[in-house]
PDB file of C-alpha atoms in Angstrom:
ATOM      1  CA  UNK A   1     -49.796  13.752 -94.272  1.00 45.00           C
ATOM      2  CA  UNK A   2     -48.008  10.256 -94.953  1.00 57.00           C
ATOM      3  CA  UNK A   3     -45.453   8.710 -92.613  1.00 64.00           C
ATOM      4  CA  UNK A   4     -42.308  10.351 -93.278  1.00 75.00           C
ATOM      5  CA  UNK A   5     -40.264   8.992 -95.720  1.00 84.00           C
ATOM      6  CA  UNK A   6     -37.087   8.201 -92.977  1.00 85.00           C
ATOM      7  CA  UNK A   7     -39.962   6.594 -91.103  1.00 80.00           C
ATOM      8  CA  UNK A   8     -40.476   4.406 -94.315  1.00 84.00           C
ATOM      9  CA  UNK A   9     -36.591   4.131 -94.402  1.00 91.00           C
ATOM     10  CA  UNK A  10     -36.578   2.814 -90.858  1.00 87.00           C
ATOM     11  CA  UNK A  11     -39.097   0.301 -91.877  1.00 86.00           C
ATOM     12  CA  UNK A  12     -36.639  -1.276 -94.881  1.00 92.00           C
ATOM     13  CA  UNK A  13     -33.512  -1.140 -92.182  1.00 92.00           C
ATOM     14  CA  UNK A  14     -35.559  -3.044 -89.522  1.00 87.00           C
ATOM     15  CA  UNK A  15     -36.958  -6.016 -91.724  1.00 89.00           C
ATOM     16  CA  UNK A  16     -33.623  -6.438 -93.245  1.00 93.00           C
ATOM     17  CA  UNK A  17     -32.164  -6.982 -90.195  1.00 90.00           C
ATOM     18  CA  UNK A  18     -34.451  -9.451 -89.129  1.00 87.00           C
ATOM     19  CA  UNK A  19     -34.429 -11.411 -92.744  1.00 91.00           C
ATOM     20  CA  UNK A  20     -30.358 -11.358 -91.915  1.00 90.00           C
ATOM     21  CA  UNK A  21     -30.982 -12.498 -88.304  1.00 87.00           C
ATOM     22  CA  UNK A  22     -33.216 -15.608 -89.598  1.00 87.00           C
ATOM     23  CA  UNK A  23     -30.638 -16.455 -92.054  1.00 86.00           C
ATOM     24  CA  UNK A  24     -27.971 -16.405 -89.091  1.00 83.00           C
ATOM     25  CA  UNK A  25     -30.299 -18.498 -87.474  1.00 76.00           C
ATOM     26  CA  UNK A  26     -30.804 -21.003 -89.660  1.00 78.00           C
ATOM     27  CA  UNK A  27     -27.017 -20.954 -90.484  1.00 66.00           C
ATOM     28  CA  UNK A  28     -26.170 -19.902 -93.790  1.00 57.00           C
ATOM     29  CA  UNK A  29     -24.293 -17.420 -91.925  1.00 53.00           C
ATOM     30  CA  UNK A  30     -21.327 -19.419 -94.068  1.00 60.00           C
ATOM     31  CA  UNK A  31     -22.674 -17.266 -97.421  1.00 79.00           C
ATOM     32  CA  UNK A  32     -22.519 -13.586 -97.028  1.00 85.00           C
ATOM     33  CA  UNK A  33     -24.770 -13.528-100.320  1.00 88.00           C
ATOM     34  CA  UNK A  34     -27.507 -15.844 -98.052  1.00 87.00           C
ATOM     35  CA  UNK A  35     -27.620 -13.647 -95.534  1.00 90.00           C
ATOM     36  CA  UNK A  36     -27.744 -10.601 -97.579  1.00 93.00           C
ATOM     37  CA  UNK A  37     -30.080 -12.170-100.341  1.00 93.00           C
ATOM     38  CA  UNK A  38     -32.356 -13.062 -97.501  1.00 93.00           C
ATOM     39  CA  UNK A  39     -32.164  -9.456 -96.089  1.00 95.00           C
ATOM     40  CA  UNK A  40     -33.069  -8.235 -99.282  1.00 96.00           C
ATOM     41  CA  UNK A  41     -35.896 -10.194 -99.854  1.00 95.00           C
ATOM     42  CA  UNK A  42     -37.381  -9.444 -96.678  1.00 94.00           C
ATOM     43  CA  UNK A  43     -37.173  -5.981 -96.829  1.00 95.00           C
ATOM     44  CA  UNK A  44     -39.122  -5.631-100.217  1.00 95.00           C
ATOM     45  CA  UNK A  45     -40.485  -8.368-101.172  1.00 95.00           C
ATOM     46  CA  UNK A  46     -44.104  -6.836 -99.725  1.00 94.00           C
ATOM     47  CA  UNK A  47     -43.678  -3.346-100.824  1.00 93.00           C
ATOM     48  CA  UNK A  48     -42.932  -4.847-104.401  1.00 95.00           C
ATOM     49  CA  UNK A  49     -46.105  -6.693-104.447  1.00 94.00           C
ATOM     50  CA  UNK A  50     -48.050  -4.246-103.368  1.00 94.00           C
ATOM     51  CA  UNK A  51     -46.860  -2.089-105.829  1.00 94.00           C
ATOM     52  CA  UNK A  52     -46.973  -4.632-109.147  1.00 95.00           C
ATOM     53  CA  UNK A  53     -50.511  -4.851-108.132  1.00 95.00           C
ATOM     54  CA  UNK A  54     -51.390  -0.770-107.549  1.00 95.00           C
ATOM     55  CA  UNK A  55     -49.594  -0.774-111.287  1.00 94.00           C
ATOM     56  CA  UNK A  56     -46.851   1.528-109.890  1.00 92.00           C
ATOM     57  CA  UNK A  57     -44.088   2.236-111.878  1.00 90.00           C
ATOM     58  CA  UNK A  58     -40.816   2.480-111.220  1.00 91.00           C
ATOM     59  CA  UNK A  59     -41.197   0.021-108.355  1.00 92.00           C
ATOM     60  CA  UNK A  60     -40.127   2.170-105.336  1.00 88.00           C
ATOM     61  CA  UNK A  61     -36.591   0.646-104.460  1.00 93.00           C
ATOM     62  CA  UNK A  62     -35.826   0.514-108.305  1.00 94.00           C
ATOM     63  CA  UNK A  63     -36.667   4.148-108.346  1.00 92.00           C
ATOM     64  CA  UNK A  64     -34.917   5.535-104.998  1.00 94.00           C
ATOM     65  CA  UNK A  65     -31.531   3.923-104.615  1.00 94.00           C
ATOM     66  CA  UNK A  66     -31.636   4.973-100.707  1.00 95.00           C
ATOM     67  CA  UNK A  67     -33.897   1.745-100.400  1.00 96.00           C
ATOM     68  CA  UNK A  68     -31.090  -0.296-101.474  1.00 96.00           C
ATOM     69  CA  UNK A  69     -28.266   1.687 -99.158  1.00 96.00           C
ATOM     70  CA  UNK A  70     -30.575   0.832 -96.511  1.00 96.00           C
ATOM     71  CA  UNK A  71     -30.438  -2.994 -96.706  1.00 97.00           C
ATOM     72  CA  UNK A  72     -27.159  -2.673 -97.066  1.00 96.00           C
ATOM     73  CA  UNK A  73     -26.517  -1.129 -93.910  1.00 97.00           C
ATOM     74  CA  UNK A  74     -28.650  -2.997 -92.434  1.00 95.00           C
ATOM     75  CA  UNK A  75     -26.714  -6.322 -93.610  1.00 94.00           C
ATOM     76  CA  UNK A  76     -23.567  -4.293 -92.009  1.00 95.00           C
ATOM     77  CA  UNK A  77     -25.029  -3.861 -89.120  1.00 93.00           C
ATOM     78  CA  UNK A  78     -26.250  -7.641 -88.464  1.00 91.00           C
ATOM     79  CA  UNK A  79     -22.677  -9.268 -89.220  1.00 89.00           C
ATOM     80  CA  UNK A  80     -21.182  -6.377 -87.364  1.00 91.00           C
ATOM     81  CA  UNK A  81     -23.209  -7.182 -83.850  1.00 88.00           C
ATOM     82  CA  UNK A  82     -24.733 -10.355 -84.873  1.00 84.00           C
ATOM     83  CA  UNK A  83     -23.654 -12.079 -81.678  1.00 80.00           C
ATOM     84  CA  UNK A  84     -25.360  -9.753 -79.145  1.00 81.00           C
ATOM     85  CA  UNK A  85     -28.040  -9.411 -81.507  1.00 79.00           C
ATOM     86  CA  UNK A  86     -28.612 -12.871 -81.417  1.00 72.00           C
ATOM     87  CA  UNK A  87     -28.341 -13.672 -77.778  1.00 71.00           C
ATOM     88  CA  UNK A  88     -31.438 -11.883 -77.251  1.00 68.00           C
ATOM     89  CA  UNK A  89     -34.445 -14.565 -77.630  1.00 58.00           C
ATOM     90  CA  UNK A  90     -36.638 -12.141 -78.616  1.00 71.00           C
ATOM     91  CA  UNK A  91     -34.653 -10.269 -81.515  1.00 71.00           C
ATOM     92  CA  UNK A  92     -36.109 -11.803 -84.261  1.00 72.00           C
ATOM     93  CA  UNK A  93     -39.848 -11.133 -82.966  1.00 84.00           C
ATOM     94  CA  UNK A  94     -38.580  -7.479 -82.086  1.00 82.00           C
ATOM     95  CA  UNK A  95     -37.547  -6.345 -85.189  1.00 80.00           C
ATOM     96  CA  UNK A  96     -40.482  -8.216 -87.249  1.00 83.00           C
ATOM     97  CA  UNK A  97     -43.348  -7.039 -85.062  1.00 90.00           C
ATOM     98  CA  UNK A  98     -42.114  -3.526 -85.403  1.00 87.00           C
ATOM     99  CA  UNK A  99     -41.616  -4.054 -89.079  1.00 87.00           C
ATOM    100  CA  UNK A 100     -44.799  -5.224 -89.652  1.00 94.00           C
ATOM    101  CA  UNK A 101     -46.616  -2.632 -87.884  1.00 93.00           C
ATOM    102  CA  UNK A 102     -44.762   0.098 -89.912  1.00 90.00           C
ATOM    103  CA  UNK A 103     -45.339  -1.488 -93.341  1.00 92.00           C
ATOM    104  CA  UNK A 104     -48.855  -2.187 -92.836  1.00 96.00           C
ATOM    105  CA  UNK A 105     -49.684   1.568 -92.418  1.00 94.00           C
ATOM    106  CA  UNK A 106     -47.107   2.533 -95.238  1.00 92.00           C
ATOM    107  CA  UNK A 107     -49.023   0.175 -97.622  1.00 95.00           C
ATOM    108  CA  UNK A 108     -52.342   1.397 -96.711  1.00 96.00           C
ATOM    109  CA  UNK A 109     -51.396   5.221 -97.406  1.00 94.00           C
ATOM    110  CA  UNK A 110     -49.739   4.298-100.432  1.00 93.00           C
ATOM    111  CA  UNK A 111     -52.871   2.059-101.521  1.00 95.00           C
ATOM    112  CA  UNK A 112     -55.215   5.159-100.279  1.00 95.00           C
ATOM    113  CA  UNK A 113     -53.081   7.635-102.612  1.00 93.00           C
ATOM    114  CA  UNK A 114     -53.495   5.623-105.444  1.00 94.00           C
ATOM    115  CA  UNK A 115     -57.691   5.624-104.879  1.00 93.00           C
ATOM    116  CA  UNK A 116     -57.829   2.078-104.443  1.00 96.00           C
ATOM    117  CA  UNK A 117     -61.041   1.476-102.067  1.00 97.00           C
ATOM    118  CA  UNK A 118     -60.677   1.249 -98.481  1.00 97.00           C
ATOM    119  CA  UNK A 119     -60.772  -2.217 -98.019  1.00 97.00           C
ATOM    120  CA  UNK A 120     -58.485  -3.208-100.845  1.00 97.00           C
ATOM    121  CA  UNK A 121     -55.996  -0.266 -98.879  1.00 97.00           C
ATOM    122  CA  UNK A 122     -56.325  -2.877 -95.464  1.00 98.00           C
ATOM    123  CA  UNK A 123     -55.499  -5.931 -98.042  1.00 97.00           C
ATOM    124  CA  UNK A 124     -52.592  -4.444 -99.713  1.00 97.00           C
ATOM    125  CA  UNK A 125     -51.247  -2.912 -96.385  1.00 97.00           C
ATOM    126  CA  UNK A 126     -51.376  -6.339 -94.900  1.00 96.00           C
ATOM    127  CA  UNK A 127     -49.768  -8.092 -97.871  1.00 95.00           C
ATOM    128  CA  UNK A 128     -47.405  -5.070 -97.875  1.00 95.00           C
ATOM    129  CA  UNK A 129     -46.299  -6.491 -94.051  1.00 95.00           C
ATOM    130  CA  UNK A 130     -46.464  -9.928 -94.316  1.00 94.00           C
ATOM    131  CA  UNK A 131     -45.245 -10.903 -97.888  1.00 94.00           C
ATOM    132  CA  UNK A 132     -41.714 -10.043 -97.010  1.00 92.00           C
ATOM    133  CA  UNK A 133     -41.492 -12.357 -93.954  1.00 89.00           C
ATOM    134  CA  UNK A 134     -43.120 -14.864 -95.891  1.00 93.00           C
ATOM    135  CA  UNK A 135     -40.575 -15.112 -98.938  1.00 93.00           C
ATOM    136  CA  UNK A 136     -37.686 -14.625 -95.877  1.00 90.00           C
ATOM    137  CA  UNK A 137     -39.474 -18.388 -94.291  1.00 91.00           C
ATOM    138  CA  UNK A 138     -39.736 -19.995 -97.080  1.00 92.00           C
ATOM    139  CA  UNK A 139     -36.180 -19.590 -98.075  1.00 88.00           C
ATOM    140  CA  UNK A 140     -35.055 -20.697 -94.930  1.00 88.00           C
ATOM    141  CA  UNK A 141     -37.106 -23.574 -94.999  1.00 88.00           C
ATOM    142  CA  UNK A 142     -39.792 -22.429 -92.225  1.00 89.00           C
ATOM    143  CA  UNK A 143     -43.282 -22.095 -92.121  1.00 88.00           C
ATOM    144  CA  UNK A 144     -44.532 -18.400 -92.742  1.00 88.00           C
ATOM    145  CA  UNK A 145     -45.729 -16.739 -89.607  1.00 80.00           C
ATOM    146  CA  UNK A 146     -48.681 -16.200 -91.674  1.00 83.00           C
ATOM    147  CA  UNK A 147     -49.663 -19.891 -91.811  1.00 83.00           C
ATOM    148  CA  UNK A 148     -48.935 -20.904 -87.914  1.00 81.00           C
ATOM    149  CA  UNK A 149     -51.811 -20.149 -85.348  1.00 74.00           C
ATOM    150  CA  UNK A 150     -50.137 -17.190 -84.432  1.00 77.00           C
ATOM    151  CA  UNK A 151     -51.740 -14.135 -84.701  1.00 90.00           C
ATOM    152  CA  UNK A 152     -49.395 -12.471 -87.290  1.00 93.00           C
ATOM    153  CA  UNK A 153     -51.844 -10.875 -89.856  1.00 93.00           C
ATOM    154  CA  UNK A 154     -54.922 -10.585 -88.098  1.00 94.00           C
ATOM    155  CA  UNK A 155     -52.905  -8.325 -86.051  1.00 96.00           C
ATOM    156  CA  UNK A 156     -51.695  -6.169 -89.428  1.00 97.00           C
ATOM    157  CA  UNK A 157     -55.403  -6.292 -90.559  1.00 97.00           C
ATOM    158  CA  UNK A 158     -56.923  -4.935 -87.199  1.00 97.00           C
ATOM    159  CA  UNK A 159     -54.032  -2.045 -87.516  1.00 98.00           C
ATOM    160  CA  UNK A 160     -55.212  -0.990 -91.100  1.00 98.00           C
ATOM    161  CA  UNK A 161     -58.709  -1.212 -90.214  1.00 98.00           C
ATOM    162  CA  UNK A 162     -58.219   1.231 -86.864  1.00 98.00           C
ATOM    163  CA  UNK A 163     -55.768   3.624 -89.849  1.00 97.00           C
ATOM    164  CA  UNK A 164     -58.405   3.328 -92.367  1.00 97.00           C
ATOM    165  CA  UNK A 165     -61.437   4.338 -89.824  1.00 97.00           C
ATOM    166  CA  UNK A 166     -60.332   7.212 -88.082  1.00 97.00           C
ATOM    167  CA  UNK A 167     -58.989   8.518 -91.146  1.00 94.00           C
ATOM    168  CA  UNK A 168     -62.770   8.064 -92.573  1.00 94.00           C
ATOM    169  CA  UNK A 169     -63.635  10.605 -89.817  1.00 96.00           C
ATOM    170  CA  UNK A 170     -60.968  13.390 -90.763  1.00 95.00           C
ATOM    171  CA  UNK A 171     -58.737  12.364 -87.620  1.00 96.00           C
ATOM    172  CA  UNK A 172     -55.154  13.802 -88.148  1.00 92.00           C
ATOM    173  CA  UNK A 173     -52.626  11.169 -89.826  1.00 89.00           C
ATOM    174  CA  UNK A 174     -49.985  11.541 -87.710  1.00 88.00           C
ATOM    175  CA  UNK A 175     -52.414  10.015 -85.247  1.00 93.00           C
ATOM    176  CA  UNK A 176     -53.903   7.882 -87.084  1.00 94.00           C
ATOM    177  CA  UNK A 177     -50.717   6.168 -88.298  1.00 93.00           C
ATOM    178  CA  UNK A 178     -49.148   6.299 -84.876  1.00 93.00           C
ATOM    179  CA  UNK A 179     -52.922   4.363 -83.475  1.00 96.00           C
ATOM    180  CA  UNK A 180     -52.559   1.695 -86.224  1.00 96.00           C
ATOM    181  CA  UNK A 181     -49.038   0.743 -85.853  1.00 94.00           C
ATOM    182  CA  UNK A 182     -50.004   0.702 -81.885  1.00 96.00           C
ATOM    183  CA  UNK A 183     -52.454  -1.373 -82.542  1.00 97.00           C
ATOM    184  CA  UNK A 184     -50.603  -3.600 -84.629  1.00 97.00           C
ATOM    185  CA  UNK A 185     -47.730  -3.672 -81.882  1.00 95.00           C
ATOM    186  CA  UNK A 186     -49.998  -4.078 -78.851  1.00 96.00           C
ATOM    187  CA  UNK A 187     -51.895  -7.228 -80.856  1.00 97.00           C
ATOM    188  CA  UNK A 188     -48.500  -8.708 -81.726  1.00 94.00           C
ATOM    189  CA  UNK A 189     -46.869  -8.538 -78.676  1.00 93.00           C
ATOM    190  CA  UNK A 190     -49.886  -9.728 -76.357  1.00 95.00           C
ATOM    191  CA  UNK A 191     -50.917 -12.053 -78.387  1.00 93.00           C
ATOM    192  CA  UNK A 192     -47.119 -14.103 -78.240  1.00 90.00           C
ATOM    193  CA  UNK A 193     -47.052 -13.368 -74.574  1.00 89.00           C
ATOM    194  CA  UNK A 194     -50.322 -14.866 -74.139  1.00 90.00           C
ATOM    195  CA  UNK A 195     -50.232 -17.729 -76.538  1.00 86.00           C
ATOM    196  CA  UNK A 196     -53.403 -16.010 -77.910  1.00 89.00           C
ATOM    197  CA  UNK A 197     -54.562 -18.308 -81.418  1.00 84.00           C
ATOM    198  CA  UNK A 198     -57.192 -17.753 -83.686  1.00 79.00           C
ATOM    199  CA  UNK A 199     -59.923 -20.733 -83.307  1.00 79.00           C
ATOM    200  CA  UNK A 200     -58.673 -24.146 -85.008  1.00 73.00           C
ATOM    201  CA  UNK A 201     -60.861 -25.254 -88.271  1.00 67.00           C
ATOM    202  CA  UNK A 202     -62.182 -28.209 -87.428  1.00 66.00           C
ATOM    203  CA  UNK A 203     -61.390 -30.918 -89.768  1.00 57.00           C
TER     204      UNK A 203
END
């Protein structure tokens, strides 16, 4: 059984709001089309990927327009409560970490149904995650997450692989998806609270 597909839904709504909170934050709250550009980008830039490279075609938010009525409500939303939205520090992280944690187990079922091997399915499920977020710091003129010490996809990588393994050994989806996206969650979050890094590369 895949993640249902409001559950997939939810994961669009909740990275567009936080690709229109990091446009907010970096001001170009001044253009609607920033902030809803930014939203958009966010939302699929890592589910578009993912597909280009599985060869699927229509591209999923080309195909379903719901996608698209999604963002948009999301963008709605944002401008609508921005300001208690964004007096909560922790917003931003909020929104992404669930986000990620969603569309790294969406990408590896997807990747999985299309017979890809399981270790390409952890790859695309992390790119499906991260790729998003990256294109949304970029345009804002931030590092990616991806690129800091942080531990950003490590964190989507140890999810897939926890998804991919159990499901190896015939455990039931739903609780397979619900262990991975824990996992992914649990990493996140300690790891920020912590100021847990992966080891520097010495120079």
């Amino acid at each position: 059984m895949q993640i249902p597909y409001y559950i997939d839904l939810l994961g669009v709504f909740v990275f567009a709001i936080s690709g229109a909170l990091a446009a907010y934050g970096k001001q170009m709250y001044n253009d609607m089309f920033g902030v809803a550009f930014t939203a958009f980008i966010t939302a699929i830039g890592g589910g578009t990927i993912r597909d280009i490279t599985l060869g699927v075609h229509p591209i999923a938010w080309v195909d379903d327009g719901n996608y698209l009525i999604v963002i948009f409500a999301a963008v709605l939303f944002t401008v609508s409560f921005r300001k208690r939205l964004i007096r909560f520090r922790r917003t931003l992280f909020l929104f992404d970490t669930i986000g990620i944690g969603l569309y790294t187990i969406l990408g590896v079922q997807k990747s999985l149904a299309y017979d890809v091997n399981p270790l390409a399915a952890v790859i695309l499920g992390m790119f499906t995650a991260v790729f998003g977020g990256v294109i949304r710091d970029t345009l804002i003129n931030e590092i990616p997450l991806i690129f800091r010490k942080e531990i950003y996809a490590t964190a989507c990588l140890a999810g897939a692989v926890i998804f991919v393994v159990l499901n190896h050994f015939g455990v039931d989806s739903d609780i397979s998806s619900i262990s991975g996206i824990a996992v992914i969650i649990t990493i996140r979050i300690i790891a920020v609270k912590y100021r847990i890094a992966l080891p520097k590369v010495d120079h």
